[in-house]
PDB file of N, CA and C in Angstrom:
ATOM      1  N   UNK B   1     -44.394  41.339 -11.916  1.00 56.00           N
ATOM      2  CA  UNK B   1     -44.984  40.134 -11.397  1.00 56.00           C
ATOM      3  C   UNK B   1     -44.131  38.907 -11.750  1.00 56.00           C
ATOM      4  N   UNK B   2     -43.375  38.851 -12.732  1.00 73.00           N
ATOM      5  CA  UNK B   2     -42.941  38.109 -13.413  1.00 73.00           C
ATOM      6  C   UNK B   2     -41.553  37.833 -12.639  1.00 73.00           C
ATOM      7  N   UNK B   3     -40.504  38.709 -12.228  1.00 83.00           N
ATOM      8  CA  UNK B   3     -39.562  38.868 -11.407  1.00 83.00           C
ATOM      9  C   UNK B   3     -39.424  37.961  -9.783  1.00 83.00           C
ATOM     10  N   UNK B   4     -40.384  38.443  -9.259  1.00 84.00           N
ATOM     11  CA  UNK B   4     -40.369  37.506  -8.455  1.00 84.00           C
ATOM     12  C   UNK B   4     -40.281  35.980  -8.505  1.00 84.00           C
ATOM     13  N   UNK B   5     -41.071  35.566  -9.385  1.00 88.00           N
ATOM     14  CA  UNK B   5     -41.078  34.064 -10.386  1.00 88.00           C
ATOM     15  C   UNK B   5     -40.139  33.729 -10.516  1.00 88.00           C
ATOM     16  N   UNK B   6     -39.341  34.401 -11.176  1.00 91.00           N
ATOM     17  CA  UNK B   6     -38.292  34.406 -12.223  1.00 91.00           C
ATOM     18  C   UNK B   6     -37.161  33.950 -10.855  1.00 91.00           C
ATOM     19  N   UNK B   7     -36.813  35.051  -9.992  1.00 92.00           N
ATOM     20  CA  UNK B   7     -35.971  34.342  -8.685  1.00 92.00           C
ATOM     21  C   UNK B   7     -36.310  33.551  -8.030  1.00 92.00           C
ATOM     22  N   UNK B   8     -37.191  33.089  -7.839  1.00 91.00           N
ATOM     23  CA  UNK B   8     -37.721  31.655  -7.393  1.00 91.00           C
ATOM     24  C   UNK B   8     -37.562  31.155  -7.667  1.00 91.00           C
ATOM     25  N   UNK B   9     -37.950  30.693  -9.135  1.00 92.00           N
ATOM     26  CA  UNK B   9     -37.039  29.710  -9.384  1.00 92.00           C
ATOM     27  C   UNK B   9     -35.560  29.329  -9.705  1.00 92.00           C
ATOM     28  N   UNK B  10     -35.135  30.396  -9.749  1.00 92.00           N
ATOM     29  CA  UNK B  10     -33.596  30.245  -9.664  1.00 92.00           C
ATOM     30  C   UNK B  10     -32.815  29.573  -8.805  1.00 92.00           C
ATOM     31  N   UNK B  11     -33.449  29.936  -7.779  1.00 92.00           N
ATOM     32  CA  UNK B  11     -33.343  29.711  -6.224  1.00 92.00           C
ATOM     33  C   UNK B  11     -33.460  28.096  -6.004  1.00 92.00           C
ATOM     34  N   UNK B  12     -34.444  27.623  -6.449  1.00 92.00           N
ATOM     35  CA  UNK B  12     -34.929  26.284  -6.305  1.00 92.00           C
ATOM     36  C   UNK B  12     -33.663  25.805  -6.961  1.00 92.00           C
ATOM     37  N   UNK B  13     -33.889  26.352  -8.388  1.00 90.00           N
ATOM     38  CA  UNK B  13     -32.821  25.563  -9.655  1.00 90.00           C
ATOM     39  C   UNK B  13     -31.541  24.889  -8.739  1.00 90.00           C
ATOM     40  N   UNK B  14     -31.032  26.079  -8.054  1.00 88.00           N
ATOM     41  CA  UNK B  14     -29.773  25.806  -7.498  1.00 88.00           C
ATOM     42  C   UNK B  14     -29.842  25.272  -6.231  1.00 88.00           C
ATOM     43  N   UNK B  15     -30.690  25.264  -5.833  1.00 86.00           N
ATOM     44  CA  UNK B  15     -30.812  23.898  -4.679  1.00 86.00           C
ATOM     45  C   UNK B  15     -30.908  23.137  -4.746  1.00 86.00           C
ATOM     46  N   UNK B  16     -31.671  22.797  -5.881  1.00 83.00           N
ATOM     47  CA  UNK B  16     -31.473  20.989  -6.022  1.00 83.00           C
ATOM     48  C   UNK B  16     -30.452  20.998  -6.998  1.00 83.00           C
ATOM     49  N   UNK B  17     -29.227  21.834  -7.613  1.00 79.00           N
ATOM     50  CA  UNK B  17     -28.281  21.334  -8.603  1.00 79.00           C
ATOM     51  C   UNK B  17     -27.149  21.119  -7.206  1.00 79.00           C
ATOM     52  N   UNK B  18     -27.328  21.921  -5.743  1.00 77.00           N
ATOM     53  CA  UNK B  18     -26.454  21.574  -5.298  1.00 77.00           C
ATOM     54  C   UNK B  18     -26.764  20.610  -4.561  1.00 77.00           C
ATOM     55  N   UNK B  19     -27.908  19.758  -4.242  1.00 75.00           N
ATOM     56  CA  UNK B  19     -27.990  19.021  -3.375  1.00 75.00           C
ATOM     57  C   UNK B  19     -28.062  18.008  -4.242  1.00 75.00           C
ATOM     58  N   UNK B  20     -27.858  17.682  -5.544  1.00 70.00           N
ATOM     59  CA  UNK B  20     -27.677  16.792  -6.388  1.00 70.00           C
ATOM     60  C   UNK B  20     -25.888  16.723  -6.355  1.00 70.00           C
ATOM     61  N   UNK B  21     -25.001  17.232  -6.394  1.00 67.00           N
ATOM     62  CA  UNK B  21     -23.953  17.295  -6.085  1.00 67.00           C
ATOM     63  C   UNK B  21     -23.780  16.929  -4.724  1.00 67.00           C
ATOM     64  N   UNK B  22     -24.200  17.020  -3.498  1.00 64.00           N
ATOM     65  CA  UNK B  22     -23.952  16.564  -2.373  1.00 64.00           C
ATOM     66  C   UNK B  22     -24.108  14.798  -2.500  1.00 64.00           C
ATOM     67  N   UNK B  23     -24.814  13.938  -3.169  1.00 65.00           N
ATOM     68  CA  UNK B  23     -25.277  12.625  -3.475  1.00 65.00           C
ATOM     69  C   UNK B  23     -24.247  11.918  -3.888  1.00 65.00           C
ATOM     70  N   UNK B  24     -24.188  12.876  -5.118  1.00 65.00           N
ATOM     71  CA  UNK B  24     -23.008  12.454  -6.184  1.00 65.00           C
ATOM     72  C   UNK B  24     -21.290  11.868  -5.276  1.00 65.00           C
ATOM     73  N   UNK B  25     -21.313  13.280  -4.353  1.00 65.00           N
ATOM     74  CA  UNK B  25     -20.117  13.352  -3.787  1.00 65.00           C
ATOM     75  C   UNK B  25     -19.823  12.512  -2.889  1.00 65.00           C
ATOM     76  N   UNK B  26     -20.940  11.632  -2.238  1.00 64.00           N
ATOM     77  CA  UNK B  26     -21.075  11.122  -0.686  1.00 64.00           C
ATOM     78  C   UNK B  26     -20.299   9.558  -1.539  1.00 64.00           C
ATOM     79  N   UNK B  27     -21.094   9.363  -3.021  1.00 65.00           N
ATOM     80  CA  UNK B  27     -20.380   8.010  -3.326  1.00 65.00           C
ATOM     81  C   UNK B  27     -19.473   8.048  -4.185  1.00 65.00           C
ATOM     82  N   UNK B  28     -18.871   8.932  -4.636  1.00 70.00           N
ATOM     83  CA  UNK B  28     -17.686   9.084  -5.120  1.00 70.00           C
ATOM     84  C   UNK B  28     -16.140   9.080  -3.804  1.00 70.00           C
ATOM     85  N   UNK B  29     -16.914   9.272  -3.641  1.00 66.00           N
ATOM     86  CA  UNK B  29     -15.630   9.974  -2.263  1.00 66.00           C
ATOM     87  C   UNK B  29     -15.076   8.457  -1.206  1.00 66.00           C
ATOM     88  N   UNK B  30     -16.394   7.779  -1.132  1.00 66.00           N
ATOM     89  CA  UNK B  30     -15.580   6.004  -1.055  1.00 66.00           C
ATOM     90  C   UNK B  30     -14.797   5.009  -1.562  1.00 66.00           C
ATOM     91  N   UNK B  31     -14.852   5.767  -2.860  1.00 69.00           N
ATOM     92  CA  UNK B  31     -13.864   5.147  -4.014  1.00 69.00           C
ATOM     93  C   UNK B  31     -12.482   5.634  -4.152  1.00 69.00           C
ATOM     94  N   UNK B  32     -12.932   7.410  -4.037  1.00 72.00           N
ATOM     95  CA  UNK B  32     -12.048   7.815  -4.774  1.00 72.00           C
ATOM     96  C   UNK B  32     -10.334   8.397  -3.112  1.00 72.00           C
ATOM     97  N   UNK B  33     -11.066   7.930  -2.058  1.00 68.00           N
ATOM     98  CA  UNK B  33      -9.833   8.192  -1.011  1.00 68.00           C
ATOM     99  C   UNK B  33      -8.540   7.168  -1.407  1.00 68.00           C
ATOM    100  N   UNK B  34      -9.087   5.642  -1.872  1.00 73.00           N
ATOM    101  CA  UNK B  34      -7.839   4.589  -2.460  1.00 73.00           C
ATOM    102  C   UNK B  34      -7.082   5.315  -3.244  1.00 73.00           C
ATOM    103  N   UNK B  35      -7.383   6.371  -3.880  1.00 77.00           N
ATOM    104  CA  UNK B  35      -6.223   7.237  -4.905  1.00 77.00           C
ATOM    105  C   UNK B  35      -5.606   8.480  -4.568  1.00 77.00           C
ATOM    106  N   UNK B  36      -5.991   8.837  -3.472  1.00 77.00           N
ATOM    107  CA  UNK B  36      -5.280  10.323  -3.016  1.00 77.00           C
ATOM    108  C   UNK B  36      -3.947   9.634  -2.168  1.00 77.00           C
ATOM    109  N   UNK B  37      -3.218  10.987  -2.887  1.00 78.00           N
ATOM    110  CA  UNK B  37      -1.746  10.035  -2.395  1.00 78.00           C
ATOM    111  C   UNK B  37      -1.640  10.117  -1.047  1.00 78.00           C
ATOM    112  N   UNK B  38      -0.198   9.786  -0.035  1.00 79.00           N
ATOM    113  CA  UNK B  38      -0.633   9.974   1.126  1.00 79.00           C
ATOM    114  C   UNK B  38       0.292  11.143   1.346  1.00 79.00           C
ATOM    115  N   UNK B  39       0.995  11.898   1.237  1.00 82.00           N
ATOM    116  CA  UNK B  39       1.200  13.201   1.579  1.00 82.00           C
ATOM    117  C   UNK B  39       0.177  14.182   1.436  1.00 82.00           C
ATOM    118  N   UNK B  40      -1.050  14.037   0.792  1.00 80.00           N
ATOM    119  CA  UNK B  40      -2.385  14.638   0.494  1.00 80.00           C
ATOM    120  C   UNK B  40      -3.301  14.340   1.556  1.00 80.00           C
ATOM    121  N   UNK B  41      -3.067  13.511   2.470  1.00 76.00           N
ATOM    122  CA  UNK B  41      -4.393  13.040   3.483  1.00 76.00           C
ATOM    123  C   UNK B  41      -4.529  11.750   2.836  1.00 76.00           C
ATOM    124  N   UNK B  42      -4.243  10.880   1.899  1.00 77.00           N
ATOM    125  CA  UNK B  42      -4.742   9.388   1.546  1.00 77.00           C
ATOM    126  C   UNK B  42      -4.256   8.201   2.612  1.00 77.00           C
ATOM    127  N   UNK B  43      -4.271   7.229   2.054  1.00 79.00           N
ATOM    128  CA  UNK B  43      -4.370   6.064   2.967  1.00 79.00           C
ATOM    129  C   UNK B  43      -2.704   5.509   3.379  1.00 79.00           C
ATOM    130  N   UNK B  44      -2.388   5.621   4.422  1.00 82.00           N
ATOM    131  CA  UNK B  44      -0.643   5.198   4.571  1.00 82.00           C
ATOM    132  C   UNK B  44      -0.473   3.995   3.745  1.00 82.00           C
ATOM    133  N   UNK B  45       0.943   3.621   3.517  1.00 80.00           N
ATOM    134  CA  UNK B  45       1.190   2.315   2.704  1.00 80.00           C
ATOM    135  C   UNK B  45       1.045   1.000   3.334  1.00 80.00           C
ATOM    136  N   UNK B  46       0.923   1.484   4.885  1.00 82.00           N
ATOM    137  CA  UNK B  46       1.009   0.152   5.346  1.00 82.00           C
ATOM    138  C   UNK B  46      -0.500  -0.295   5.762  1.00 82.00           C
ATOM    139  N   UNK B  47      -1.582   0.536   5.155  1.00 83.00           N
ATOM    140  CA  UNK B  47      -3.077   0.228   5.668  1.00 83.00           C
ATOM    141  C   UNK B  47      -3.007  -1.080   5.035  1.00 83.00           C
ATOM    142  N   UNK B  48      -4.164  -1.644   5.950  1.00 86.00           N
ATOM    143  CA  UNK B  48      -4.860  -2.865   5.217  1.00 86.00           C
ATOM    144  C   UNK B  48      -5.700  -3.005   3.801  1.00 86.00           C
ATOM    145  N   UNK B  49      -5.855  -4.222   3.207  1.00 86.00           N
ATOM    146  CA  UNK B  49      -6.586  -3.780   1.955  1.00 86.00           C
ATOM    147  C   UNK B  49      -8.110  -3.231   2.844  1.00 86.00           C
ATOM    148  N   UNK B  50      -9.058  -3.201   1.324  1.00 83.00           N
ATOM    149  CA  UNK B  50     -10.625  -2.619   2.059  1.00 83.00           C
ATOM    150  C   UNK B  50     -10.898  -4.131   1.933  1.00 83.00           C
ATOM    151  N   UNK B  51     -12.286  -4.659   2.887  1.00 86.00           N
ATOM    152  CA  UNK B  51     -12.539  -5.873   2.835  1.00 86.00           C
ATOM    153  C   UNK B  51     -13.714  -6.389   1.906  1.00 86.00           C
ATOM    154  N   UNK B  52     -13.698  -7.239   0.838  1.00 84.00           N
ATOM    155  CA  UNK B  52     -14.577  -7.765   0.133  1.00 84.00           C
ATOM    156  C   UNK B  52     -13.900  -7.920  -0.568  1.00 84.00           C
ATOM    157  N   UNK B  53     -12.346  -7.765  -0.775  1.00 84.00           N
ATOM    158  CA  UNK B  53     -11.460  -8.069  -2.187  1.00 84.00           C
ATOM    159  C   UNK B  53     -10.800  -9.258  -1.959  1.00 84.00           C
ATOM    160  N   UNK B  54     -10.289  -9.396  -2.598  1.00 88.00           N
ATOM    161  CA  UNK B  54      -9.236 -10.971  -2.604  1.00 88.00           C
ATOM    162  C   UNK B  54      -8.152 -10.809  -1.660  1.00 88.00           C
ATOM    163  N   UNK B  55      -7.650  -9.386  -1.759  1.00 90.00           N
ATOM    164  CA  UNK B  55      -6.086  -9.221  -0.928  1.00 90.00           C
ATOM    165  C   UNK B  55      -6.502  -9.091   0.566  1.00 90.00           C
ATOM    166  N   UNK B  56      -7.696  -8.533   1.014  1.00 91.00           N
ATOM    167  CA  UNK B  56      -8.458  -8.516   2.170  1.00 91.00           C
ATOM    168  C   UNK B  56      -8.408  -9.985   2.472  1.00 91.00           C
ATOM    169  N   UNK B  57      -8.415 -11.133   1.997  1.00 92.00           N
ATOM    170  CA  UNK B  57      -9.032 -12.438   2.326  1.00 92.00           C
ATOM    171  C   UNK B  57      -7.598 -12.713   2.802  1.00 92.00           C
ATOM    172  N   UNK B  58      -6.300 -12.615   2.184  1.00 92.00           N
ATOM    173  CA  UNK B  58      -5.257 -12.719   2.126  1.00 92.00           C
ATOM    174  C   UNK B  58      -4.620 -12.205   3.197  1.00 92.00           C
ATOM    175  N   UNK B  59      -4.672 -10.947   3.245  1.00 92.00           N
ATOM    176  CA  UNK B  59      -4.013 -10.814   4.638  1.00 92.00           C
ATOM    177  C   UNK B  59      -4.448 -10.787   5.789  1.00 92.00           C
ATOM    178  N   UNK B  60      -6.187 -11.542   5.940  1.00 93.00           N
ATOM    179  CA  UNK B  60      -6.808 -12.356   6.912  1.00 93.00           C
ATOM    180  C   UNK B  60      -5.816 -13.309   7.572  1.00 93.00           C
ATOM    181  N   UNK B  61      -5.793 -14.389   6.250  1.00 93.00           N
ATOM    182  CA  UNK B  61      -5.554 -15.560   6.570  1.00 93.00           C
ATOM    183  C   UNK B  61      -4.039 -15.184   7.069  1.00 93.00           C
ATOM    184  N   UNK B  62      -3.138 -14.232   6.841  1.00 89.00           N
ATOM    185  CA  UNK B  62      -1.682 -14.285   7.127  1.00 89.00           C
ATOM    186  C   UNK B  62      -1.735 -13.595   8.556  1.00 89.00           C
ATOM    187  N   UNK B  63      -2.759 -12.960   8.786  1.00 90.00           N
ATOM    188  CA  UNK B  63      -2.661 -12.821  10.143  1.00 90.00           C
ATOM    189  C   UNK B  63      -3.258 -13.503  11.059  1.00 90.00           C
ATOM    190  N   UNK B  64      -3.942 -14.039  10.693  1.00 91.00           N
ATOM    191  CA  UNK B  64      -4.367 -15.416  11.379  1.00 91.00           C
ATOM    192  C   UNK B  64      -3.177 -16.273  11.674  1.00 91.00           C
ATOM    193  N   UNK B  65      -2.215 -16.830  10.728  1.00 89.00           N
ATOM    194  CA  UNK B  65      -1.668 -17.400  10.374  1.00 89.00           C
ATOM    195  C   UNK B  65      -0.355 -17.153  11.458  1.00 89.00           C
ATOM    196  N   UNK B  66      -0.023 -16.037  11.649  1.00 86.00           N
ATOM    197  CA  UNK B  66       0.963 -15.407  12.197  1.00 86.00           C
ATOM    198  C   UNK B  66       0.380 -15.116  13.864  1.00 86.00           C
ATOM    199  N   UNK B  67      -0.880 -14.881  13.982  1.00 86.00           N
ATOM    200  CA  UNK B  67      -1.185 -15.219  15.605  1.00 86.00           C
ATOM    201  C   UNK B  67      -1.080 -16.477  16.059  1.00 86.00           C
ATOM    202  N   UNK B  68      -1.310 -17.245  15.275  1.00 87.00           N
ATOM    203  CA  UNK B  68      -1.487 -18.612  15.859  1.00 87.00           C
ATOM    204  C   UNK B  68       0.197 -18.817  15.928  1.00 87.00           C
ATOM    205  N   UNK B  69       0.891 -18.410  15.704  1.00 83.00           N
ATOM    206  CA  UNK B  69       2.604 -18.936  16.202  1.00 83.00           C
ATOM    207  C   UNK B  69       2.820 -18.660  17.026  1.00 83.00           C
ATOM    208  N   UNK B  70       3.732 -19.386  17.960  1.00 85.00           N
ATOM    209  CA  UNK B  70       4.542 -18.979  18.988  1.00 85.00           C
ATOM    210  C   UNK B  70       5.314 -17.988  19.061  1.00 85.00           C
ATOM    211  N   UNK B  71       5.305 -17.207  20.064  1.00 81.00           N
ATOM    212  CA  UNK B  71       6.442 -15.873  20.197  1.00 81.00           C
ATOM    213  C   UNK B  71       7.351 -15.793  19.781  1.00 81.00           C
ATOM    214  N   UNK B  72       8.316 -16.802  20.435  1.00 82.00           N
ATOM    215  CA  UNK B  72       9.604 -17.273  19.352  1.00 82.00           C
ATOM    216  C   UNK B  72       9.451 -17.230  18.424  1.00 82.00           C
ATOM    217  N   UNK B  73       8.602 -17.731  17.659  1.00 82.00           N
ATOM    218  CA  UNK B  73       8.882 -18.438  16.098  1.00 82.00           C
ATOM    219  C   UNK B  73       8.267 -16.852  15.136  1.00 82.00           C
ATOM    220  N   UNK B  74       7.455 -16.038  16.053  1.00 80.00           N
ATOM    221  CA  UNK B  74       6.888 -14.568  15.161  1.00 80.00           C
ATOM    222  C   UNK B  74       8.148 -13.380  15.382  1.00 80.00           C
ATOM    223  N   UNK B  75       8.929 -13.856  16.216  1.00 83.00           N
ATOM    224  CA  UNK B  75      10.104 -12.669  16.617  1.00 83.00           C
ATOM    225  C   UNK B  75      11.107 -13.216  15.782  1.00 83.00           C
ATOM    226  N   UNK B  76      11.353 -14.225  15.093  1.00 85.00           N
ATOM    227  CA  UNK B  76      12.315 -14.677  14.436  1.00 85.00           C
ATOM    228  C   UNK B  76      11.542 -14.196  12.454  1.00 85.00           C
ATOM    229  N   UNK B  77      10.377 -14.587  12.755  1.00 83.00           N
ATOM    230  CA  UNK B  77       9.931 -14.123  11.598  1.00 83.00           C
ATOM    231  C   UNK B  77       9.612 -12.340  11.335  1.00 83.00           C
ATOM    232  N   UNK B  78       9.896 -12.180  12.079  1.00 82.00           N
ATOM    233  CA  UNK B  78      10.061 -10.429  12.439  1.00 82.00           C
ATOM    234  C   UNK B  78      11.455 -10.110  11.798  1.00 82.00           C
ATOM    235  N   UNK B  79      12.269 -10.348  12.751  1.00 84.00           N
ATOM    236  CA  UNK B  79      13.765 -10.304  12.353  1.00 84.00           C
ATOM    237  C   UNK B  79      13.787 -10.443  11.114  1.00 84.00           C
ATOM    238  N   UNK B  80      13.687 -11.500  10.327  1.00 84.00           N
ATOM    239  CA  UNK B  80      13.808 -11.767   9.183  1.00 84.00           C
ATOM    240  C   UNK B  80      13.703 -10.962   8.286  1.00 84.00           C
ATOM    241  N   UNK B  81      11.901 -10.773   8.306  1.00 80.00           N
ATOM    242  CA  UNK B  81      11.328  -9.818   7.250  1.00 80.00           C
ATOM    243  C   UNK B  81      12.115  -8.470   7.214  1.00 80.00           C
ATOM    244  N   UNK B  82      12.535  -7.565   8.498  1.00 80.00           N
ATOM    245  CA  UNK B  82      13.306  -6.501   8.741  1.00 80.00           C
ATOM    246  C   UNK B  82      14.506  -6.719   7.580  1.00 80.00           C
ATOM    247  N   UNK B  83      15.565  -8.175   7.696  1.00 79.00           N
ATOM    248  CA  UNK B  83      16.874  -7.873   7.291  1.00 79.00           C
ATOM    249  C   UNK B  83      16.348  -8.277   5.848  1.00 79.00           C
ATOM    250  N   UNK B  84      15.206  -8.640   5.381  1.00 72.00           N
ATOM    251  CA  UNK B  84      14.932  -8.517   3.665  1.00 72.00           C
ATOM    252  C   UNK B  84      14.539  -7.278   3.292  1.00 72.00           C
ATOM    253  N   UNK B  85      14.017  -6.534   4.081  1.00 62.00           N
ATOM    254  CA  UNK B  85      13.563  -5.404   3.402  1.00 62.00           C
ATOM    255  C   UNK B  85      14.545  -4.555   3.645  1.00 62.00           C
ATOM    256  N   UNK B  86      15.220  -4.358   4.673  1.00 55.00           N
ATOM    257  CA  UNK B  86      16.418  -3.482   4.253  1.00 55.00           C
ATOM    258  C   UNK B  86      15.975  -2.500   5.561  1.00 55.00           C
ATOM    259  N   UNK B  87      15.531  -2.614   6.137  1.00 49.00           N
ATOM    260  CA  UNK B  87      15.064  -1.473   6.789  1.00 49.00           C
ATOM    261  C   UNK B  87      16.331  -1.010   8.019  1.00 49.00           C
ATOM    262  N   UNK B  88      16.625   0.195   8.487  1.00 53.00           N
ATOM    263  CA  UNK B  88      17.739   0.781   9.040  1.00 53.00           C
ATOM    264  C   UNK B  88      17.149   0.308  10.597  1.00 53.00           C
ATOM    265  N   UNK B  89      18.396   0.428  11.517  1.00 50.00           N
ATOM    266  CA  UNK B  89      17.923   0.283  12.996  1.00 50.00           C
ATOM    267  C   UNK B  89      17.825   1.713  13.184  1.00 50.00           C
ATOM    268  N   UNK B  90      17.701   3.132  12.559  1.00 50.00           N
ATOM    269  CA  UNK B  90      17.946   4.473  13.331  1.00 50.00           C
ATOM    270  C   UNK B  90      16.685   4.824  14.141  1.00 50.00           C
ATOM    271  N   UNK B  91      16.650   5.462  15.092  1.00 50.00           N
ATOM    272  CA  UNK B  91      15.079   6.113  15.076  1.00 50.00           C
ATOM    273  C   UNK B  91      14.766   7.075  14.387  1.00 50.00           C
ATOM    274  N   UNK B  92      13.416   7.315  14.748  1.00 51.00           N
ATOM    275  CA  UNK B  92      12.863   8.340  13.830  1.00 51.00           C
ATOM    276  C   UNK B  92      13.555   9.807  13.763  1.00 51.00           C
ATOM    277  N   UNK B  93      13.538  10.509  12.552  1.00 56.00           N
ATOM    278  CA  UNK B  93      13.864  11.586  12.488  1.00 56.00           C
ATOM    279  C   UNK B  93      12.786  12.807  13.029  1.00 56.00           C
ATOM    280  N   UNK B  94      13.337  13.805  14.102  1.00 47.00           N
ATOM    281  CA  UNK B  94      11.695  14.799  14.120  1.00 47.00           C
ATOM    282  C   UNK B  94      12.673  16.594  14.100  1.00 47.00           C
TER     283      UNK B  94
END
């Protein structure tokens, strides 16, 4: 008589230990994608920040900042940024 009991509740036990783990995981897992590298599936280098931070406010205002210019004056600031960072004219490698 006792047996049956006995797997019952086992049964339960582990349904709510795993659906207590499903909770856990749903808000961990919003935090924790900012740290998976990106050859793993994480976030490319060139994403935006997430928004509610300071650097979010920041590269608001610089893109704001940078629509509101004239064509000319964002293709010259294009150019630019390219020959500081160093970046190659090749195309992509596949």
């Amino acid at each position: 008589m006792f047996t049956p009991f006995r797997t019952l509740l086992i049964l339960v036990a582990l349904a709510a230990g795993l659906s207590g783990c499903g909770t856990v995981n749903e808000k961990l897992s919003a935090g924790m994608g900012d740290y998976v590298p990106q050859w793993a599936g994480g976030l490319p280098a060139d994403a935006p920040p997430r928004p509610g931070t300071p650097q979010y406010d920041a590269y608001l205002k610089e893109r704001e900042r940078k629509r509101l210019l004239p064509a000319a004056d964002r293709e010259k600031e294009e150019q630019a940024q390219k020959g500081t960072t160093g970046s190659t004219s090749g195309g992509a490698v596949r």
